[in-house]
Coordinates of C-alpha atoms in Angstrom, one line a residue:
M1 CA 0.0 0.0 0.0
P2 CA 1.0 3.4 0.3
S3 CA 4.3 4.2 1.4
K4 CA 5.1 4.2 2.8
T5 CA 10.6 5.3 1.6
A6 CA 12.9 7.3 -0.3
K7 CA 15.2 5.8 -2.8
G8 CA 18.9 5.9 -2.5
K9 CA 18.8 5.5 1.2
V10 CA 22.3 5.1 2.6
S11 CA 22.9 2.8 5.5
K12 CA 25.9 3.6 7.8
T13 CA 27.5 0.7 9.6
V14 CA 28.4 1.5 13.1
S15 CA 31.1 -0.5 14.9
L16 CA 29.9 -2.0 18.1
E17 CA 33.3 -3.2 19.2
Q18 CA 33.9 -2.1 22.7
P19 CA 37.3 -2.2 24.2
I20 CA 37.4 -3.9 27.6
E21 CA 39.9 -2.5 30.0
E22 CA 41.0 -4.7 32.8
T23 CA 41.8 -2.8 35.9
K24 CA 44.3 -4.5 38.2
L25 CA 43.6 -3.9 41.9
S26 CA 46.5 -4.1 44.4
S27 CA 47.0 -3.5 48.1
A28 CA 50.1 -3.5 50.2
S29 CA 50.2 -6.6 52.3
S30 CA 53.5 -6.1 54.0
S31 CA 53.3 -5.2 57.6
T32 CA 56.0 -4.8 60.3
A33 CA 55.0 -6.2 63.7
P34 CA 56.7 -5.1 66.8
P35 CA 58.9 -7.6 68.6
K36 CA 56.9 -10.0 70.5
D37 CA 57.1 -9.9 74.2
A38 CA 54.7 -10.6 77.0
K39 CA 53.1 -7.1 76.9
S40 CA 52.9 -6.6 73.1
D41 CA 49.5 -6.5 71.3
E42 CA 48.7 -9.3 68.9
Y43 CA 48.2 -8.3 65.2
I44 CA 46.1 -10.1 62.5
T45 CA 47.2 -9.4 58.9
L46 CA 44.6 -9.8 56.1
D47 CA 45.7 -10.1 52.5
L48 CA 42.9 -8.0 50.7
Q49 CA 44.2 -9.1 47.2
T50 CA 42.8 -12.6 47.8
V51 CA 39.3 -11.2 48.3
V52 CA 39.1 -8.0 46.2
I53 CA 40.6 -9.2 43.0
P54 CA 38.4 -12.3 42.6
A55 CA 35.3 -10.2 43.5
A56 CA 36.2 -7.6 41.0
I57 CA 36.7 -10.2 38.2
L58 CA 33.4 -11.8 39.0
L59 CA 31.6 -8.4 39.0
S60 CA 33.2 -7.5 35.7
A61 CA 32.2 -10.8 34.1
V62 CA 28.5 -10.2 35.1
I63 CA 28.5 -6.7 33.8
I64 CA 30.1 -7.7 30.5
S65 CA 27.6 -10.6 30.1
I66 CA 24.7 -8.2 30.6
I67 CA 26.1 -5.8 28.0
L68 CA 26.6 -8.5 25.5
V69 CA 23.2 -10.1 25.8
F70 CA 21.3 -6.8 25.4
G71 CA 23.8 -5.4 22.9
F72 CA 23.5 -8.3 20.5
R73 CA 19.7 -8.3 20.7
N74 CA 19.7 -4.6 19.6
L75 CA 22.4 -5.3 17.1
K76 CA 20.4 -8.1 15.5
S77 CA 17.3 -5.8 15.1
S78 CA 19.5 -3.0 13.7
I79 CA 21.2 -5.3 11.2
T80 CA 17.8 -6.7 10.0
A81 CA 16.3 -3.3 9.5
S82 CA 19.4 -1.9 7.8
R83 CA 19.6 -4.9 5.5
D84 CA 16.1 -4.6 4.3
A85 CA 16.4 -0.8 3.9
I86 CA 19.5 -1.2 1.8
L87 CA 18.0 -3.9 -0.3
D88 CA 14.9 -1.8 -0.9
A89 CA 16.9 1.3 -1.7
V90 CA 19.0 -0.4 -4.4
G91 CA 16.2 -2.6 -5.7
G92 CA 17.8 -5.8 -4.5
N93 CA 14.8 -7.0 -2.5
P94 CA 12.6 -9.0 -5.0
T95 CA 9.5 -8.7 -3.0
T96 CA 9.3 -4.9 -2.7
T97 CA 8.9 -2.7 -5.7
D98 CA 10.3 0.8 -6.2
T99 CA 9.7 3.0 -9.2
T100 CA 12.2 5.1 -11.2
G101 CA 9.7 7.0 -13.4
T102 CA 6.2 8.2 -13.7
T103 CA 5.0 5.6 -16.3
A104 CA 4.3 2.1 -15.2
E105 CA 5.1 -0.9 -17.4
T106 CA 1.7 -2.6 -17.3
A107 CA 0.5 -6.1 -18.0
T108 CA -3.0 -7.4 -17.8
G109 CA -4.5 -9.5 -15.1
S110 CA -7.6 -10.3 -13.0
T111 CA -8.7 -11.0 -9.5
S112 CA -11.8 -10.9 -7.4
I113 CA -12.6 -8.6 -4.6
G114 CA -14.6 -11.2 -2.7
T115 CA -15.4 -9.9 0.8
S116 CA -12.3 -7.7 0.9
P117 CA -12.7 -4.2 2.5
Y118 CA -13.3 -1.4 0.0
L119 CA -14.1 2.3 -0.1
G120 CA -16.6 3.8 -2.6
D121 CA -20.0 3.0 -4.1
R122 CA -19.8 -0.5 -5.5
S123 CA -23.3 -0.2 -7.1
K124 CA -22.2 2.8 -9.2
A125 CA -18.5 2.5 -9.8
K126 CA -17.3 1.0 -13.1
V127 CA -13.7 0.6 -12.1
A128 CA -12.0 -1.1 -9.2
I129 CA -8.5 -0.4 -7.9
V130 CA -7.3 -3.5 -6.0
E131 CA -4.1 -3.0 -4.0
F132 CA -2.1 -6.0 -2.7
S133 CA 0.1 -4.7 0.0
D134 CA 2.1 -5.2 3.3
Y135 CA 1.9 -2.8 6.3
E136 CA 5.6 -3.2 6.8
C137 CA 6.7 -2.6 3.2
P138 CA 8.5 0.7 3.0
F139 CA 7.2 1.5 -0.5
C140 CA 3.7 0.6 0.6
I141 CA 4.0 3.0 3.5
R142 CA 5.2 5.7 1.0
H143 CA 2.2 5.0 -1.3
A144 CA -0.2 5.2 1.7
K145 CA 1.1 8.6 2.8
Q146 CA 1.8 10.2 -0.6
T147 CA -0.6 8.8 -3.2
Y148 CA -3.5 6.9 -1.6
P149 CA -5.1 10.0 -0.1
Q150 CA -5.4 11.7 -3.5
M151 CA -6.7 8.5 -5.1
I152 CA -9.5 8.4 -2.6
T153 CA -10.4 12.1 -3.0
D154 CA -10.2 12.3 -6.8
L155 CA -11.0 8.7 -8.0
V156 CA -13.2 7.2 -5.3
D157 CA -15.2 10.1 -3.8
S158 CA -15.9 11.2 -7.4
G159 CA -17.7 7.9 -7.9
D160 CA -15.4 6.7 -10.7
A161 CA -13.9 3.8 -8.8
I162 CA -13.8 1.7 -5.6
Y163 CA -10.6 1.1 -3.7
V164 CA -10.0 -2.4 -2.5
Y165 CA -7.2 -3.5 -0.1
R166 CA -5.9 -7.0 0.1
D167 CA -2.8 -8.4 1.9
N168 CA 0.4 -9.7 0.3
I169 CA 3.2 -10.4 2.7
A170 CA 6.3 -11.9 0.9
V171 CA 9.3 -10.6 2.8
P172 CA 10.1 -13.1 5.6
S173 CA 11.8 -10.5 7.8
H174 CA 8.6 -8.4 7.9
N175 CA 7.0 -11.2 10.0
P176 CA 5.6 -11.8 12.5
V177 CA 4.3 -8.3 12.8
A178 CA 3.3 -7.9 9.2
T179 CA 0.9 -10.8 9.5
E180 CA -0.3 -9.6 12.9
E181 CA -1.1 -6.2 11.4
A182 CA -3.0 -7.8 8.5
M183 CA -4.9 -10.0 10.8
A184 CA -5.7 -7.1 13.1
A185 CA -7.1 -5.1 10.2
K186 CA -9.3 -8.0 9.1
C187 CA -10.6 -8.2 12.7
V188 CA -11.6 -4.5 12.6
Q189 CA -13.5 -5.1 9.4
K190 CA -15.3 -8.1 10.8
I191 CA -16.2 -6.3 14.0
A192 CA -16.9 -2.7 12.8
G193 CA -17.1 -2.7 9.0
N194 CA -15.2 -1.2 6.0
E195 CA -14.9 2.4 7.1
A196 CA -13.5 1.4 10.5
Y197 CA -11.1 -0.9 8.6
F198 CA -9.7 1.9 6.5
T199 CA -9.4 4.2 9.6
F200 CA -7.3 1.4 11.2
H201 CA -5.4 0.9 8.0
D202 CA -4.4 4.6 7.9
N203 CA -3.4 4.5 11.5
V204 CA -1.2 1.4 11.2
F205 CA 0.6 2.9 8.2
A206 CA 1.1 6.2 10.2
T207 CA 2.4 4.3 13.2
T208 CA 4.8 1.6 11.9
T209 CA 8.3 2.4 10.8
G210 CA 8.3 -0.6 8.5
N211 CA 10.7 -3.4 7.7
G212 CA 9.3 -5.6 10.5
Q213 CA 9.8 -3.0 13.2
G214 CA 6.1 -2.5 14.0
K215 CA 4.8 -3.6 17.4
K216 CA 1.9 -6.0 18.1
S217 CA 1.1 -4.0 21.3
D218 CA 0.4 -1.0 19.2
L219 CA -2.5 -2.8 17.4
Y220 CA -4.5 -3.1 20.6
V221 CA -4.0 0.6 21.3
L222 CA -5.1 1.5 17.7
A223 CA -8.2 -0.8 18.0
S224 CA -9.1 0.8 21.3
E225 CA -8.8 4.2 19.8
I226 CA -11.6 3.4 17.2
G227 CA -13.8 2.0 19.9
L228 CA -13.4 -1.8 19.4
D229 CA -14.3 -4.2 22.2
S230 CA -11.0 -5.4 23.4
T231 CA -12.2 -9.0 24.1
A232 CA -13.7 -9.4 20.7
F233 CA -10.7 -8.0 19.0
S234 CA -8.2 -10.1 21.0
Q235 CA -10.2 -13.3 20.3
C236 CA -10.4 -12.5 16.6
L237 CA -6.7 -11.7 16.4
D238 CA -5.7 -15.0 17.9
G239 CA -8.1 -16.9 15.6
E240 CA -7.0 -19.4 13.0
Q241 CA -9.7 -18.3 10.7
T242 CA -8.3 -14.8 10.6
K243 CA -4.8 -16.1 9.8
N244 CA -6.3 -18.2 7.0
A245 CA -7.9 -15.2 5.4
V246 CA -4.5 -13.4 5.2
T247 CA -3.0 -16.6 3.7
A248 CA -5.8 -16.6 1.1
D249 CA -5.0 -13.0 0.1
I250 CA -1.4 -13.9 -0.4
A251 CA -2.3 -16.8 -2.6
D252 CA -4.6 -14.7 -4.7
A253 CA -1.9 -12.1 -5.1
A254 CA 0.4 -14.7 -6.6
D255 CA -2.4 -15.9 -8.9
A256 CA -3.0 -12.4 -10.0
G257 CA 0.6 -12.0 -11.1
M258 CA 1.9 -9.9 -8.2
S259 CA 5.7 -10.2 -7.9
G260 CA 6.2 -7.5 -5.2
T261 CA 4.5 -4.9 -3.0
P262 CA 2.7 -2.8 -3.5
G263 CA 1.0 -4.3 -6.6
F264 CA -2.3 -3.2 -8.1
I265 CA -4.9 -4.3 -10.6
V266 CA -6.9 -1.4 -12.0
G267 CA -9.7 -2.4 -14.3
T268 CA -13.4 -3.1 -15.0
L269 CA -15.5 -4.1 -12.0
S270 CA -18.0 -6.9 -12.9
S271 CA -21.2 -7.5 -11.0
D272 CA -19.7 -10.7 -9.5
G273 CA -16.8 -8.9 -8.1
T274 CA -14.2 -9.8 -10.7
V275 CA -11.8 -7.1 -11.7
T276 CA -10.0 -7.4 -15.0
G277 CA -7.5 -4.8 -16.2
D278 CA -4.0 -3.4 -15.9
I279 CA -1.4 -4.7 -13.4
I280 CA 0.7 -1.9 -11.9
R281 CA 3.7 -3.0 -10.0
G282 CA 5.2 -0.4 -7.7
A283 CA 4.5 2.8 -5.8
Y284 CA 3.8 5.1 -8.7
P285 CA 2.5 8.7 -8.6
F286 CA -1.2 9.6 -8.7
D287 CA -1.2 10.3 -12.5
T288 CA -0.3 6.7 -13.3
F289 CA -3.4 5.5 -11.5
K290 CA -5.6 8.3 -12.9
T291 CA -4.6 7.3 -16.4
A292 CA -5.4 3.6 -15.7
V293 CA -8.8 4.4 -14.2
D294 CA -9.7 6.7 -17.1
K295 CA -8.9 3.9 -19.5
Y296 CA -11.7 1.8 -18.1
L297 CA -14.4 4.4 -17.6

């Protein structure tokens, strides 16, 4: 969907090598006792090195272990995010699609909207815009923020088209949160309908930073903000049926010829919900979609 990233993003590698300085502790252990006689005091000499040094070594080991555990966790997340960002920026990630111009290379294809959420008047619209997308895809986020709003205003609110959203999650590193976001959105549609779905859809795209860095906990907050019953939402989100619905979308995306995200079919809307028309692969500017819609009016 919308996206949701600028090209040419440069990733800087930061060295996490941390020098470890071992501090040697010492204490003078020599003592001179006065000559022993019947009246002299008795002295007890303690060698602090035998206590302090082992304790210091143990404490240092504990501190270093803690730093390494948390440091490597953060490093892993940073490396994953940086890797996907670099691949997206240079076009090396085969499951996300960038654009280098304003004219899309189109093929033809078809799909069905089924029970998918949509905006617009289905009884009057001649054209459907079907988006197959991923809430964690950077280019989908860019489309959602830069192009999708104008498409709704100029193409959907005008009555020319309906806008349909379907899920397509193909980047493994975007999971599990990408699937959780898709499932959460489907739960919103099931509980509160299409308009609530797209409100939630907009809020997820506005909240996530992409590349699998979204948080499942945010989904409960977003659902609460639009007034969903927390128990019903939680039960739906954990349901196998909801997960199967996302899986079905992904399968239909492949059948429709989608090779990346975002991907679109813009074409004639039949009474049975079939959409036949142009395949647009990538987050193109508004004019690309306007041209495609006009073609089928």
